[in-house]
C-alpha positions as semicolon CSV with decimal commas, in nm:
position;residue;x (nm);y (nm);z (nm)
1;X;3,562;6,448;-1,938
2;X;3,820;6,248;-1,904
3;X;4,055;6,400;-2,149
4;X;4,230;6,687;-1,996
5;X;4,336;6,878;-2,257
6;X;4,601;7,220;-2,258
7;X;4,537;7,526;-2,456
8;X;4,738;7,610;-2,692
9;X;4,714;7,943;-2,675
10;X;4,671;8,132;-2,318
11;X;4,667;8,481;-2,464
12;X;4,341;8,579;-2,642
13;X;4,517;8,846;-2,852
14;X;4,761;8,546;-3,009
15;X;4,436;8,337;-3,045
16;X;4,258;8,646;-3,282
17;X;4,619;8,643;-3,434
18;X;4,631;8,289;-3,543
19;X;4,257;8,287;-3,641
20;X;4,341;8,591;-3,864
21;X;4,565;8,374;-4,044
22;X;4,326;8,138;-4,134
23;X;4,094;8,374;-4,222
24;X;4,322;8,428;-4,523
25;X;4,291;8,101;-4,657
26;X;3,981;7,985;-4,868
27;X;3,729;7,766;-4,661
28;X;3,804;7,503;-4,938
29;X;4,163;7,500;-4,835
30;X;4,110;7,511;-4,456
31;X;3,826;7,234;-4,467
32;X;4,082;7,025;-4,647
33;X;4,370;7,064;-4,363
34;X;4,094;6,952;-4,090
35;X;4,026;6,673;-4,262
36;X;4,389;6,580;-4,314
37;X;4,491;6,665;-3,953
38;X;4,170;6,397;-3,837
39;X;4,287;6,120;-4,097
40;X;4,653;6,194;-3,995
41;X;4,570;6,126;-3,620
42;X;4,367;5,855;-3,683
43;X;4,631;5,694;-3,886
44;X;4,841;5,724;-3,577
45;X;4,617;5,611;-3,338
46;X;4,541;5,284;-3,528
47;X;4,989;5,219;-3,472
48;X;4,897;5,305;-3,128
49;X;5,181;5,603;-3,135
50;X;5,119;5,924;-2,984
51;X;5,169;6,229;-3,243
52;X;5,380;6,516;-3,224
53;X;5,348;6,857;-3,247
54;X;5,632;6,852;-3,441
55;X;5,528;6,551;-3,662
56;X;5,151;6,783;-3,737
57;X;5,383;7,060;-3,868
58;X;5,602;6,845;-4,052
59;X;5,357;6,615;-4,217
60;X;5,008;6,829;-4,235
61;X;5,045;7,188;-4,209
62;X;5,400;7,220;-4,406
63;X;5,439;7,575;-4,467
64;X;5,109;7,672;-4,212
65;X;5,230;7,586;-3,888
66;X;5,055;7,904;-3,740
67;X;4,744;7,737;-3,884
68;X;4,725;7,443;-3,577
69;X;4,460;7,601;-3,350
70;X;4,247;7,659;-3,632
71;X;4,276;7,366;-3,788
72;X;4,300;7,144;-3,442
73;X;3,955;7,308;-3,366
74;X;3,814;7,165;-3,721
75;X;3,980;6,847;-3,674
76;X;3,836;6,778;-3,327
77;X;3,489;6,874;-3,423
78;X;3,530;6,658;-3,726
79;X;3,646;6,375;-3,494
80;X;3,380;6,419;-3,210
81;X;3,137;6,404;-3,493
82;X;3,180;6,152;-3,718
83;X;3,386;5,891;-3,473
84;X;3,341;6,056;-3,132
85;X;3,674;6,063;-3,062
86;X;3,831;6,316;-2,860
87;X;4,148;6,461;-2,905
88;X;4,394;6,442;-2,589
89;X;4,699;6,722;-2,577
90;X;4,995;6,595;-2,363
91;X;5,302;6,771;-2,270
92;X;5,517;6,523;-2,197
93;X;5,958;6,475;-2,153
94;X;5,945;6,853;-2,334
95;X;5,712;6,777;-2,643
96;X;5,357;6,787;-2,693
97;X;5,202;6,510;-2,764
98;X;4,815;6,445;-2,933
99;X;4,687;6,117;-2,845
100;X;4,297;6,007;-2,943
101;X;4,044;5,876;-2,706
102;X;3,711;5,638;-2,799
103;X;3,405;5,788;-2,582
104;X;3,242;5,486;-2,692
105;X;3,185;5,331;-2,305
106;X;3,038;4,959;-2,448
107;X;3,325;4,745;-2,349
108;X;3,163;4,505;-2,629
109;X;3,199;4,803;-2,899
110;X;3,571;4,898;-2,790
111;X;3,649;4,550;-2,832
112;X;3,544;4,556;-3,215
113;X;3,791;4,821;-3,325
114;X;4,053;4,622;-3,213
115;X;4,210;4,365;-3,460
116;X;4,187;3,973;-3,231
117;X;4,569;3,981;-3,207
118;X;4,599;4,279;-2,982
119;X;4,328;4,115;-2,704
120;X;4,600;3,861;-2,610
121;X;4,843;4,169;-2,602
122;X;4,592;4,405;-2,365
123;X;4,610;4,099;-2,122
124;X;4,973;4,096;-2,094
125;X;4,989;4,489;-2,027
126;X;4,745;4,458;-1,801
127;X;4,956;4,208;-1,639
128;X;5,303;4,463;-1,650
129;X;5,058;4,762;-1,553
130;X;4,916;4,585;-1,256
131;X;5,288;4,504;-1,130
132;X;5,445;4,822;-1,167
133;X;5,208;4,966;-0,981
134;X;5,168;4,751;-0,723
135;X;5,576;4,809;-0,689
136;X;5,473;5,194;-0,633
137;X;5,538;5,301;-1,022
138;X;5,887;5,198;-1,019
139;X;5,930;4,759;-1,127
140;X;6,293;4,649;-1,184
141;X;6,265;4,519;-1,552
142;X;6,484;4,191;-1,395
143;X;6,199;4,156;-1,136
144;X;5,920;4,171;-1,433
145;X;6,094;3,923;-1,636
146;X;6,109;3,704;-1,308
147;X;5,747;3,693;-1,217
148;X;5,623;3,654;-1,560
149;X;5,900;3,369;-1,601
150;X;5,673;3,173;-1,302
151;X;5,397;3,267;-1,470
152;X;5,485;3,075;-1,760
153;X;5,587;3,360;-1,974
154;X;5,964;3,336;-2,015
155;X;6,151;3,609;-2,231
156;X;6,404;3,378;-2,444
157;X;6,153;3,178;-2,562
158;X;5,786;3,263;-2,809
159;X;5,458;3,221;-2,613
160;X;5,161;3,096;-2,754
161;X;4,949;3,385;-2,707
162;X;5,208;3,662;-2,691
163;X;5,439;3,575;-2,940
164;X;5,799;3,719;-2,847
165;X;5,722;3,867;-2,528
166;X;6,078;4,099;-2,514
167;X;5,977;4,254;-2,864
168;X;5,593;4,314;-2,716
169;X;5,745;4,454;-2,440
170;X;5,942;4,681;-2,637
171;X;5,657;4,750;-2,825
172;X;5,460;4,888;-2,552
173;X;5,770;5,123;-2,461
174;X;5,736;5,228;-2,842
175;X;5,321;5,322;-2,774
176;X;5,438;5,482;-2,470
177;X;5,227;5,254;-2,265
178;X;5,557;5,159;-2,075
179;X;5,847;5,433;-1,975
180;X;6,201;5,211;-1,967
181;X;6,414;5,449;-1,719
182;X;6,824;5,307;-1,658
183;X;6,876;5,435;-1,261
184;X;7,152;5,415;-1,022
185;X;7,088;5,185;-0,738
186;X;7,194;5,014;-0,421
187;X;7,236;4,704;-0,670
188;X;7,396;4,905;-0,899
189;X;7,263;5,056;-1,266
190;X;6,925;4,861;-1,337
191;X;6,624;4,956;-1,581
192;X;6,333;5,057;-1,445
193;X;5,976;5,021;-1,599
194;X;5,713;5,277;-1,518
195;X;5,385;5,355;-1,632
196;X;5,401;5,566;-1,937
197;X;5,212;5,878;-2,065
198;X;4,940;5,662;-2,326
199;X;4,873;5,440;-1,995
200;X;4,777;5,730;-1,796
201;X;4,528;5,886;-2,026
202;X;4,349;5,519;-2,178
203;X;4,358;5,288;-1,879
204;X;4,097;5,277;-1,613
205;X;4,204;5,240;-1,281
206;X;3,939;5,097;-1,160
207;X;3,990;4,764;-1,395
208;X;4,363;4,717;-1,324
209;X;4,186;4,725;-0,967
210;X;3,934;4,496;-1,010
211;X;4,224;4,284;-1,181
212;X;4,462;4,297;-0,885
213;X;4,165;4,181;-0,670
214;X;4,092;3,921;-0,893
215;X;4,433;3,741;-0,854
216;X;4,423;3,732;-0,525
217;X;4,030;3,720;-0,470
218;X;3,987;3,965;-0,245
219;X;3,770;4,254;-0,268
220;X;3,945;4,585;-0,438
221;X;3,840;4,854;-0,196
222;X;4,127;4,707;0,039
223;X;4,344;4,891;-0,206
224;X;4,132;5,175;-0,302
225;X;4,358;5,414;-0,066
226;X;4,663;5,286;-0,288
227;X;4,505;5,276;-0,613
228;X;4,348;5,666;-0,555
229;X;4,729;5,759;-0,494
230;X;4,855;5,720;-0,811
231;X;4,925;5,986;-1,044
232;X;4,707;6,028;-1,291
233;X;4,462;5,750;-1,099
234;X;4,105;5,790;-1,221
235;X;3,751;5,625;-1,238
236;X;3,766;5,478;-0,873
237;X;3,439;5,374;-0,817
């Protein structure tokens, strides 16, 4: 599976503990909790913003936050189920993260629960993808806007199929498609854009390959070595 998810829990004593817990509750009430956990997540997922641990405590569980492995464990199964979605657990800059993935594998499907606005705004981060990793993870966000400005995509002004390309860009940093990083270097203080933790866990490797290729029409295992490098880096085929 794709979706490498943590444990929560690593102790099977603090497992029976927490299920113990629930066990107090009426199956009415727990059932209830699942299903707001899944709508809360999918909520989420349709903003394209990764949910916090913090945010499930906060918003769902209130007063029950020693409830989330039971409740996770309904939700998933709930989610698997009825959408087959899987749910992703990330621990990422210090916070956990829950992100969902489709297991739908029909390009032509994936393509239907996405609104027409957002294909135009796949291209262009599969565009900014493609580059940062071809500049080893690590793209000067002056370099970006330099390249896309030959490309006819220019930052100051609104493009026909991307709109305001700064505020998309910013956008993807928001989804966490896109990690903005300021760094100290030879030229001085610059922003740095690297792949981010959504990007890792949704994007296929093998198509920002086959994209790379594409552009310069050559075949993609001449980068394979490269591509299989990357962390994260998955579905080479």
């Amino acid at each position: 599976e794709i979706c490498h998810s943590m444990k929560l829990v690593t102790s099977s004593s603090y497992k029976f503990y927490h299920f113990q817990v629930a066990a107090q509750m009426s199956g009415t009430d727990l059932k209830k909790l699942e299903i707001d956990l899944a709508r809360y997540l999918l909520f989420a997922d349709k903003k394209n913003i990764p949910t916090k641990k913090q945010d499930i405590f906060k918003h769902v569980l209130k007063d029950n936050p020693r409830l989330l492995p039971k409740v996770l464990e309904g939700a998933r199964k709930y989610l698997k189920r009825t959408f087959n979605y899987s749910v992703c657990e990330v621990d990422y800059n210090k916070n956990r993260y829950y992100l969902l993935r489709n297991n739908v594998e029909l390009p032509e499907l994936q393509l239907l629960t996405r609104p027409a606005h957002s294909h135009s705004q796949l291209a262009l981060l599969t565009i900014i993808l493609s580059m940062i990793h071809m500049a080893n993870n690590a793209l000067d966000e002056k370099d970006l806007w330099e390249t896309l400005k030959i490309l006819g995509i220019d930052r100051t002004e609104s493009h026909v199929d991307f709109g305001e390309t700064e505020k998309l860009l910013n956008e993807f940093v928001k989804q966490t498609y896109i990690e903005k990083q300021k760094v100290t270097t030879t030229n001085g203080l610059v922003v740095q854009l690297k792949w981010g933790m959504r990007a890792y866990h949704e994007v296929r490797m093998s198509d920002i390959l086959q994209f790379v290729a594409s552009i310069y029409d050559v075949d993609k295992d001449i980068w394979k070595k490269q591509f299989s490098s990357h962390d994260g880096a998955m579905d080479i085929s």
